[in-house]
Amino acid sequence: MSYVNAPVHDLLIRIKNAYMARKTNVDDITFSKFKVNVLDLLKRYNFIKNYEITEKNNKKSIKVTLKMVENPVNDIPEIKFYSKPSRPWYISYKDIHAVAGGKGI
């Protein structure tokens, strides 16, 4: 697998694209503890159904099982990255506003 400069961006975009293509799962996501923490959040807030860590040839990978949605365009929130490797964007933690009345992630 090739090197990914922004692994969490890649994880979220792969999940979003799988939903848009009406896939049931996403396979062969490279393993990292940080990605597992992100997937824990997505599972807790019911964006994904489940995930499992698999090992093949002494390399860990993650398989994500997606929940069924009626209309992915309306049911999956839009993902927009303000900061990316080609354009870093820095902000103070005090300037981050609450999302959805404090109930968003």
PDB file of N, CA and C in Angstrom, residues 32-105:
ATOM      1  N   SER A  32      -3.841   1.815  12.800  1.00  0.00           N
ATOM      2  CA  SER A  32      -3.156   2.692  13.743  1.00  0.00           C
ATOM      3  C   SER A  32      -4.089   2.886  14.932  1.00  0.00           C
ATOM      4  N   LYS A  33      -3.505   3.144  16.090  1.00  0.00           N
ATOM      5  CA  LYS A  33      -4.314   3.329  17.298  1.00  0.00           C
ATOM      6  C   LYS A  33      -5.202   4.565  17.165  1.00  0.00           C
ATOM      7  N   PHE A  34      -4.685   5.587  16.508  1.00  0.00           N
ATOM      8  CA  PHE A  34      -5.467   6.812  16.340  1.00  0.00           C
ATOM      9  C   PHE A  34      -6.702   6.560  15.476  1.00  0.00           C
ATOM     10  N   LYS A  35      -6.541   5.785  14.407  1.00  0.00           N
ATOM     11  CA  LYS A  35      -7.690   5.448  13.556  1.00  0.00           C
ATOM     12  C   LYS A  35      -8.717   4.643  14.337  1.00  0.00           C
ATOM     13  N   VAL A  36      -8.257   3.742  15.199  1.00  0.00           N
ATOM     14  CA  VAL A  36      -9.178   2.962  16.031  1.00  0.00           C
ATOM     15  C   VAL A  36      -9.946   3.893  16.969  1.00  0.00           C
ATOM     16  N   ASN A  37      -9.281   4.907  17.520  1.00  0.00           N
ATOM     17  CA  ASN A  37      -9.972   5.876  18.378  1.00  0.00           C
ATOM     18  C   ASN A  37     -11.017   6.666  17.597  1.00  0.00           C
ATOM     19  N   VAL A  38     -10.689   7.042  16.367  1.00  0.00           N
ATOM     20  CA  VAL A  38     -11.659   7.747  15.522  1.00  0.00           C
ATOM     21  C   VAL A  38     -12.840   6.835  15.210  1.00  0.00           C
ATOM     22  N   LEU A  39     -12.560   5.575  14.910  1.00  0.00           N
ATOM     23  CA  LEU A  39     -13.636   4.622  14.626  1.00  0.00           C
ATOM     24  C   LEU A  39     -14.496   4.365  15.861  1.00  0.00           C
ATOM     25  N   ASP A  40     -13.894   4.388  17.047  1.00  0.00           N
ATOM     26  CA  ASP A  40     -14.687   4.273  18.280  1.00  0.00           C
ATOM     27  C   ASP A  40     -15.693   5.413  18.385  1.00  0.00           C
ATOM     28  N   LEU A  41     -15.247   6.624  18.065  1.00  0.00           N
ATOM     29  CA  LEU A  41     -16.163   7.773  18.081  1.00  0.00           C
ATOM     30  C   LEU A  41     -17.266   7.623  17.042  1.00  0.00           C
ATOM     31  N   LEU A  42     -16.900   7.209  15.841  1.00  0.00           N
ATOM     32  CA  LEU A  42     -17.901   7.035  14.786  1.00  0.00           C
ATOM     33  C   LEU A  42     -18.917   5.961  15.161  1.00  0.00           C
ATOM     34  N   LYS A  43     -18.458   4.919  15.825  1.00  0.00           N
ATOM     35  CA  LYS A  43     -19.373   3.856  16.261  1.00  0.00           C
ATOM     36  C   LYS A  43     -20.266   4.350  17.397  1.00  0.00           C
ATOM     37  N   ARG A  44     -19.692   5.076  18.344  1.00  0.00           N
ATOM     38  CA  ARG A  44     -20.470   5.582  19.480  1.00  0.00           C
ATOM     39  C   ARG A  44     -21.588   6.513  19.017  1.00  0.00           C
ATOM     40  N   TYR A  45     -21.310   7.332  18.009  1.00  0.00           N
ATOM     41  CA  TYR A  45     -22.315   8.273  17.507  1.00  0.00           C
ATOM     42  C   TYR A  45     -23.109   7.705  16.336  1.00  0.00           C
ATOM     43  N   ASN A  46     -23.004   6.391  16.122  1.00  0.00           N
ATOM     44  CA  ASN A  46     -23.844   5.653  15.178  1.00  0.00           C
ATOM     45  C   ASN A  46     -23.634   6.056  13.714  1.00  0.00           C
ATOM     46  N   PHE A  47     -22.404   6.422  13.347  1.00  0.00           N
ATOM     47  CA  PHE A  47     -22.098   6.686  11.946  1.00  0.00           C
ATOM     48  C   PHE A  47     -21.683   5.412  11.222  1.00  0.00           C
ATOM     49  N   ILE A  48     -21.138   4.449  11.973  1.00  0.00           N
ATOM     50  CA  ILE A  48     -20.791   3.146  11.412  1.00  0.00           C
ATOM     51  C   ILE A  48     -21.416   2.067  12.283  1.00  0.00           C
ATOM     52  N   LYS A  49     -21.562   0.879  11.712  1.00  0.00           N
ATOM     53  CA  LYS A  49     -22.158  -0.230  12.465  1.00  0.00           C
ATOM     54  C   LYS A  49     -21.125  -0.887  13.380  1.00  0.00           C
ATOM     55  N   ASN A  50     -19.953  -1.198  12.830  1.00  0.00           N
ATOM     56  CA  ASN A  50     -18.925  -1.878  13.608  1.00  0.00           C
ATOM     57  C   ASN A  50     -17.604  -1.817  12.854  1.00  0.00           C
ATOM     58  N   TYR A  51     -16.538  -2.218  13.517  1.00  0.00           N
ATOM     59  CA  TYR A  51     -15.244  -2.386  12.865  1.00  0.00           C
ATOM     60  C   TYR A  51     -14.525  -3.542  13.539  1.00  0.00           C
ATOM     61  N   GLU A  52     -13.623  -4.149  12.810  1.00  0.00           N
ATOM     62  CA  GLU A  52     -12.823  -5.226  13.389  1.00  0.00           C
ATOM     63  C   GLU A  52     -11.388  -5.108  12.895  1.00  0.00           C
ATOM     64  N   ILE A  53     -10.476  -5.523  13.756  1.00  0.00           N
ATOM     65  CA  ILE A  53      -9.057  -5.487  13.429  1.00  0.00           C
ATOM     66  C   ILE A  53      -8.654  -6.887  12.977  1.00  0.00           C
ATOM     67  N   THR A  54      -8.085  -6.966  11.789  1.00  0.00           N
ATOM     68  CA  THR A  54      -7.655  -8.253  11.244  1.00  0.00           C
ATOM     69  C   THR A  54      -6.142  -8.240  11.061  1.00  0.00           C
ATOM     70  N   GLU A  55      -5.562  -9.421  11.025  1.00  0.00           N
ATOM     71  CA  GLU A  55      -4.118  -9.527  10.823  1.00  0.00           C
ATOM     72  C   GLU A  55      -3.842 -10.511   9.698  1.00  0.00           C
ATOM     73  N   LYS A  56      -3.023 -10.085   8.755  1.00  0.00           N
ATOM     74  CA  LYS A  56      -2.681 -10.911   7.602  1.00  0.00           C
ATOM     75  C   LYS A  56      -1.199 -10.698   7.306  1.00  0.00           C
ATOM     76  N   ASN A  57      -0.437 -11.776   7.299  1.00  0.00           N
ATOM     77  CA  ASN A  57       1.015 -11.704   7.068  1.00  0.00           C
ATOM     78  C   ASN A  57       1.701 -10.751   8.047  1.00  0.00           C
ATOM     79  N   ASN A  58       1.328 -10.833   9.316  1.00  0.00           N
ATOM     80  CA  ASN A  58       1.881  -9.994  10.389  1.00  0.00           C
ATOM     81  C   ASN A  58       1.635  -8.504  10.181  1.00  0.00           C
ATOM     82  N   LYS A  59       0.633  -8.143   9.410  1.00  0.00           N
ATOM     83  CA  LYS A  59       0.245  -6.739   9.232  1.00  0.00           C
ATOM     84  C   LYS A  59      -1.201  -6.586   9.653  1.00  0.00           C
ATOM     85  N   LYS A  60      -1.438  -5.645  10.542  1.00  0.00           N
ATOM     86  CA  LYS A  60      -2.796  -5.402  11.003  1.00  0.00           C
ATOM     87  C   LYS A  60      -3.517  -4.475  10.034  1.00  0.00           C
ATOM     88  N   SER A  61      -4.790  -4.741   9.863  1.00  0.00           N
ATOM     89  CA  SER A  61      -5.632  -3.853   9.066  1.00  0.00           C
ATOM     90  C   SER A  61      -7.000  -3.787   9.729  1.00  0.00           C
ATOM     91  N   ILE A  62      -7.802  -2.863   9.278  1.00  0.00           N
ATOM     92  CA  ILE A  62      -9.114  -2.629   9.866  1.00  0.00           C
ATOM     93  C   ILE A  62     -10.172  -2.840   8.795  1.00  0.00           C
ATOM     94  N   LYS A  63     -11.246  -3.515   9.175  1.00  0.00           N
ATOM     95  CA  LYS A  63     -12.403  -3.686   8.299  1.00  0.00           C
ATOM     96  C   LYS A  63     -13.578  -2.981   8.967  1.00  0.00           C
ATOM     97  N   VAL A  64     -14.191  -2.053   8.259  1.00  0.00           N
ATOM     98  CA  VAL A  64     -15.305  -1.272   8.790  1.00  0.00           C
ATOM     99  C   VAL A  64     -16.599  -1.765   8.162  1.00  0.00           C
ATOM    100  N   THR A  65     -17.584  -2.065   9.000  1.00  0.00           N
ATOM    101  CA  THR A  65     -18.910  -2.449   8.532  1.00  0.00           C
ATOM    102  C   THR A  65     -19.813  -1.226   8.646  1.00  0.00           C
ATOM    103  N   LEU A  66     -20.432  -0.857   7.535  1.00  0.00           N
ATOM    104  CA  LEU A  66     -21.251   0.349   7.494  1.00  0.00           C
ATOM    105  C   LEU A  66     -22.694   0.040   7.852  1.00  0.00           C
ATOM    106  N   LYS A  67     -23.367   1.014   8.422  1.00  0.00           N
ATOM    107  CA  LYS A  67     -24.794   0.834   8.699  1.00  0.00           C
ATOM    108  C   LYS A  67     -25.574   1.105   7.421  1.00  0.00           C
ATOM    109  N   MET A  68     -26.766   0.569   7.346  1.00  0.00           N
ATOM    110  CA  MET A  68     -27.606   0.766   6.168  1.00  0.00           C
ATOM    111  C   MET A  68     -28.286   2.131   6.258  1.00  0.00           C
ATOM    112  N   VAL A  69     -28.250   2.871   5.162  1.00  0.00           N
ATOM    113  CA  VAL A  69     -28.911   4.174   5.106  1.00  0.00           C
ATOM    114  C   VAL A  69     -29.836   4.202   3.900  1.00  0.00           C
ATOM    115  N   GLU A  70     -30.924   4.954   4.032  1.00  0.00           N
ATOM    116  CA  GLU A  70     -31.896   5.079   2.938  1.00  0.00           C
ATOM    117  C   GLU A  70     -31.300   5.853   1.763  1.00  0.00           C
ATOM    118  N   ASN A  71     -30.846   7.058   2.060  1.00  0.00           N
ATOM    119  CA  ASN A  71     -30.329   7.946   1.026  1.00  0.00           C
ATOM    120  C   ASN A  71     -28.998   8.514   1.509  1.00  0.00           C
ATOM    121  N   PRO A  72     -27.860   8.030   0.994  1.00  0.00           N
ATOM    122  CA  PRO A  72     -26.577   8.493   1.507  1.00  0.00           C
ATOM    123  C   PRO A  72     -26.342   9.987   1.332  1.00  0.00           C
ATOM    124  N   VAL A  73     -26.936  10.592   0.327  1.00  0.00           N
ATOM    125  CA  VAL A  73     -26.731  12.026   0.113  1.00  0.00           C
ATOM    126  C   VAL A  73     -27.318  12.823   1.275  1.00  0.00           C
ATOM    127  N   ASN A  74     -28.483  12.416   1.775  1.00  0.00           N
ATOM    128  CA  ASN A  74     -29.136  13.147   2.858  1.00  0.00           C
ATOM    129  C   ASN A  74     -28.769  12.627   4.243  1.00  0.00           C
ATOM    130  N   ASP A  75     -28.456  11.332   4.363  1.00  0.00           N
ATOM    131  CA  ASP A  75     -28.232  10.735   5.675  1.00  0.00           C
ATOM    132  C   ASP A  75     -26.798  10.844   6.176  1.00  0.00           C
ATOM    133  N   ILE A  76     -25.841  11.005   5.285  1.00  0.00           N
ATOM    134  CA  ILE A  76     -24.437  11.107   5.678  1.00  0.00           C
ATOM    135  C   ILE A  76     -24.044  12.581   5.641  1.00  0.00           C
ATOM    136  N   PRO A  77     -23.522  13.100   6.762  1.00  0.00           N
ATOM    137  CA  PRO A  77     -23.157  14.522   6.769  1.00  0.00           C
ATOM    138  C   PRO A  77     -21.991  14.815   5.830  1.00  0.00           C
ATOM    139  N   GLU A  78     -21.966  16.038   5.347  1.00  0.00           N
ATOM    140  CA  GLU A  78     -20.887  16.464   4.455  1.00  0.00           C
ATOM    141  C   GLU A  78     -19.583  16.542   5.239  1.00  0.00           C
ATOM    142  N   ILE A  79     -18.517  16.042   4.645  1.00  0.00           N
ATOM    143  CA  ILE A  79     -17.196  16.098   5.269  1.00  0.00           C
ATOM    144  C   ILE A  79     -16.394  17.164   4.544  1.00  0.00           C
ATOM    145  N   LYS A  80     -15.895  18.127   5.307  1.00  0.00           N
ATOM    146  CA  LYS A  80     -15.075  19.181   4.723  1.00  0.00           C
ATOM    147  C   LYS A  80     -13.850  19.361   5.607  1.00  0.00           C
ATOM    148  N   PHE A  81     -12.672  19.302   5.003  1.00  0.00           N
ATOM    149  CA  PHE A  81     -11.431  19.458   5.741  1.00  0.00           C
ATOM    150  C   PHE A  81     -10.915  20.876   5.534  1.00  0.00           C
ATOM    151  N   TYR A  82     -10.805  21.611   6.620  1.00  0.00           N
ATOM    152  CA  TYR A  82     -10.288  22.971   6.527  1.00  0.00           C
ATOM    153  C   TYR A  82      -8.764  22.973   6.483  1.00  0.00           C
ATOM    154  N   SER A  83      -8.157  22.081   7.215  1.00  0.00           N
ATOM    155  CA  SER A  83      -6.711  21.990   7.228  1.00  0.00           C
ATOM    156  C   SER A  83      -6.301  20.694   6.544  1.00  0.00           C
ATOM    157  N   LYS A  84      -5.369  20.791   5.636  1.00  0.00           N
ATOM    158  CA  LYS A  84      -4.856  19.604   4.964  1.00  0.00           C
ATOM    159  C   LYS A  84      -3.362  19.809   4.749  1.00  0.00           C
ATOM    160  N   PRO A  85      -2.634  18.771   4.393  1.00  0.00           N
ATOM    161  CA  PRO A  85      -1.178  18.908   4.308  1.00  0.00           C
ATOM    162  C   PRO A  85      -0.701  20.026   3.381  1.00  0.00           C
ATOM    163  N   SER A  86      -1.432  20.284   2.317  1.00  0.00           N
ATOM    164  CA  SER A  86      -0.996  21.334   1.394  1.00  0.00           C
ATOM    165  C   SER A  86      -1.392  22.727   1.877  1.00  0.00           C
ATOM    166  N   ARG A  87      -2.291  22.799   2.860  1.00  0.00           N
ATOM    167  CA  ARG A  87      -2.754  24.094   3.355  1.00  0.00           C
ATOM    168  C   ARG A  87      -3.064  23.997   4.853  1.00  0.00           C
ATOM    169  N   PRO A  88      -2.055  24.083   5.707  1.00  0.00           N
ATOM    170  CA  PRO A  88      -2.331  23.988   7.141  1.00  0.00           C
ATOM    171  C   PRO A  88      -3.128  25.194   7.626  1.00  0.00           C
ATOM    172  N   TRP A  89      -4.002  24.951   8.562  1.00  0.00           N
ATOM    173  CA  TRP A  89      -4.873  25.993   9.096  1.00  0.00           C
ATOM    174  C   TRP A  89      -4.847  25.861  10.603  1.00  0.00           C
ATOM    175  N   TYR A  90      -4.365  26.867  11.287  1.00  0.00           N
ATOM    176  CA  TYR A  90      -4.211  26.815  12.734  1.00  0.00           C
ATOM    177  C   TYR A  90      -5.250  27.711  13.385  1.00  0.00           C
ATOM    178  N   ILE A  91      -5.787  27.230  14.502  1.00  0.00           N
ATOM    179  CA  ILE A  91      -6.794  27.987  15.228  1.00  0.00           C
ATOM    180  C   ILE A  91      -6.639  27.673  16.712  1.00  0.00           C
ATOM    181  N   SER A  92      -6.919  28.639  17.537  1.00  0.00           N
ATOM    182  CA  SER A  92      -6.866  28.432  18.979  1.00  0.00           C
ATOM    183  C   SER A  92      -8.055  27.591  19.425  1.00  0.00           C
ATOM    184  N   TYR A  93      -7.871  26.815  20.456  1.00  0.00           N
ATOM    185  CA  TYR A  93      -8.980  25.993  20.948  1.00  0.00           C
ATOM    186  C   TYR A  93     -10.135  26.854  21.445  1.00  0.00           C
ATOM    187  N   LYS A  94      -9.844  28.093  21.829  1.00  0.00           N
ATOM    188  CA  LYS A  94     -10.897  28.997  22.310  1.00  0.00           C
ATOM    189  C   LYS A  94     -11.805  29.463  21.174  1.00  0.00           C
ATOM    190  N   ASP A  95     -11.299  29.413  19.945  1.00  0.00           N
ATOM    191  CA  ASP A  95     -12.070  29.879  18.794  1.00  0.00           C
ATOM    192  C   ASP A  95     -12.921  28.792  18.147  1.00  0.00           C
ATOM    193  N   ILE A  96     -12.844  27.558  18.651  1.00  0.00           N
ATOM    194  CA  ILE A  96     -13.641  26.466  18.093  1.00  0.00           C
ATOM    195  C   ILE A  96     -15.030  26.526  18.700  1.00  0.00           C
ATOM    196  N   HIS A  97     -16.035  26.654  17.850  1.00  0.00           N
ATOM    197  CA  HIS A  97     -17.410  26.780  18.313  1.00  0.00           C
ATOM    198  C   HIS A  97     -18.057  25.412  18.473  1.00  0.00           C
ATOM    199  N   ALA A  98     -19.033  25.335  19.349  1.00  0.00           N
ATOM    200  CA  ALA A  98     -19.775  24.087  19.552  1.00  0.00           C
ATOM    201  C   ALA A  98     -20.607  23.782  18.310  1.00  0.00           C
ATOM    202  N   VAL A  99     -20.659  22.511  17.946  1.00  0.00           N
ATOM    203  CA  VAL A  99     -21.415  22.076  16.776  1.00  0.00           C
ATOM    204  C   VAL A  99     -22.745  21.512  17.247  1.00  0.00           C
ATOM    205  N   ALA A 100     -23.819  21.838  16.560  1.00  0.00           N
ATOM    206  CA  ALA A 100     -25.155  21.303  16.847  1.00  0.00           C
ATOM    207  C   ALA A 100     -25.535  21.526  18.307  1.00  0.00           C
ATOM    208  N   GLY A 101     -25.335  22.736  18.788  1.00  0.00           N
ATOM    209  CA  GLY A 101     -25.723  23.060  20.155  1.00  0.00           C
ATOM    210  C   GLY A 101     -24.939  22.292  21.202  1.00  0.00           C
ATOM    211  N   GLY A 102     -23.687  21.957  20.901  1.00  0.00           N
ATOM    212  CA  GLY A 102     -22.860  21.231  21.844  1.00  0.00           C
ATOM    213  C   GLY A 102     -23.027  19.726  21.775  1.00  0.00           C
ATOM    214  N   LYS A 103     -23.879  19.237  20.876  1.00  0.00           N
ATOM    215  CA  LYS A 103     -24.123  17.803  20.782  1.00  0.00           C
ATOM    216  C   LYS A 103     -23.390  17.160  19.607  1.00  0.00           C
ATOM    217  N   GLY A 104     -22.657  17.921  18.826  1.00  0.00           N
ATOM    218  CA  GLY A 104     -21.931  17.363  17.686  1.00  0.00           C
ATOM    219  C   GLY A 104     -20.549  16.906  18.087  1.00  0.00           C
ATOM    220  N   ILE A 105     -19.911  16.177  17.197  1.00  0.00           N
ATOM    221  CA  ILE A 105     -18.565  15.686  17.495  1.00  0.00           C
ATOM    222  C   ILE A 105     -17.563  16.744  17.086  1.00  0.00           C
TER     223      ILE A 105
END
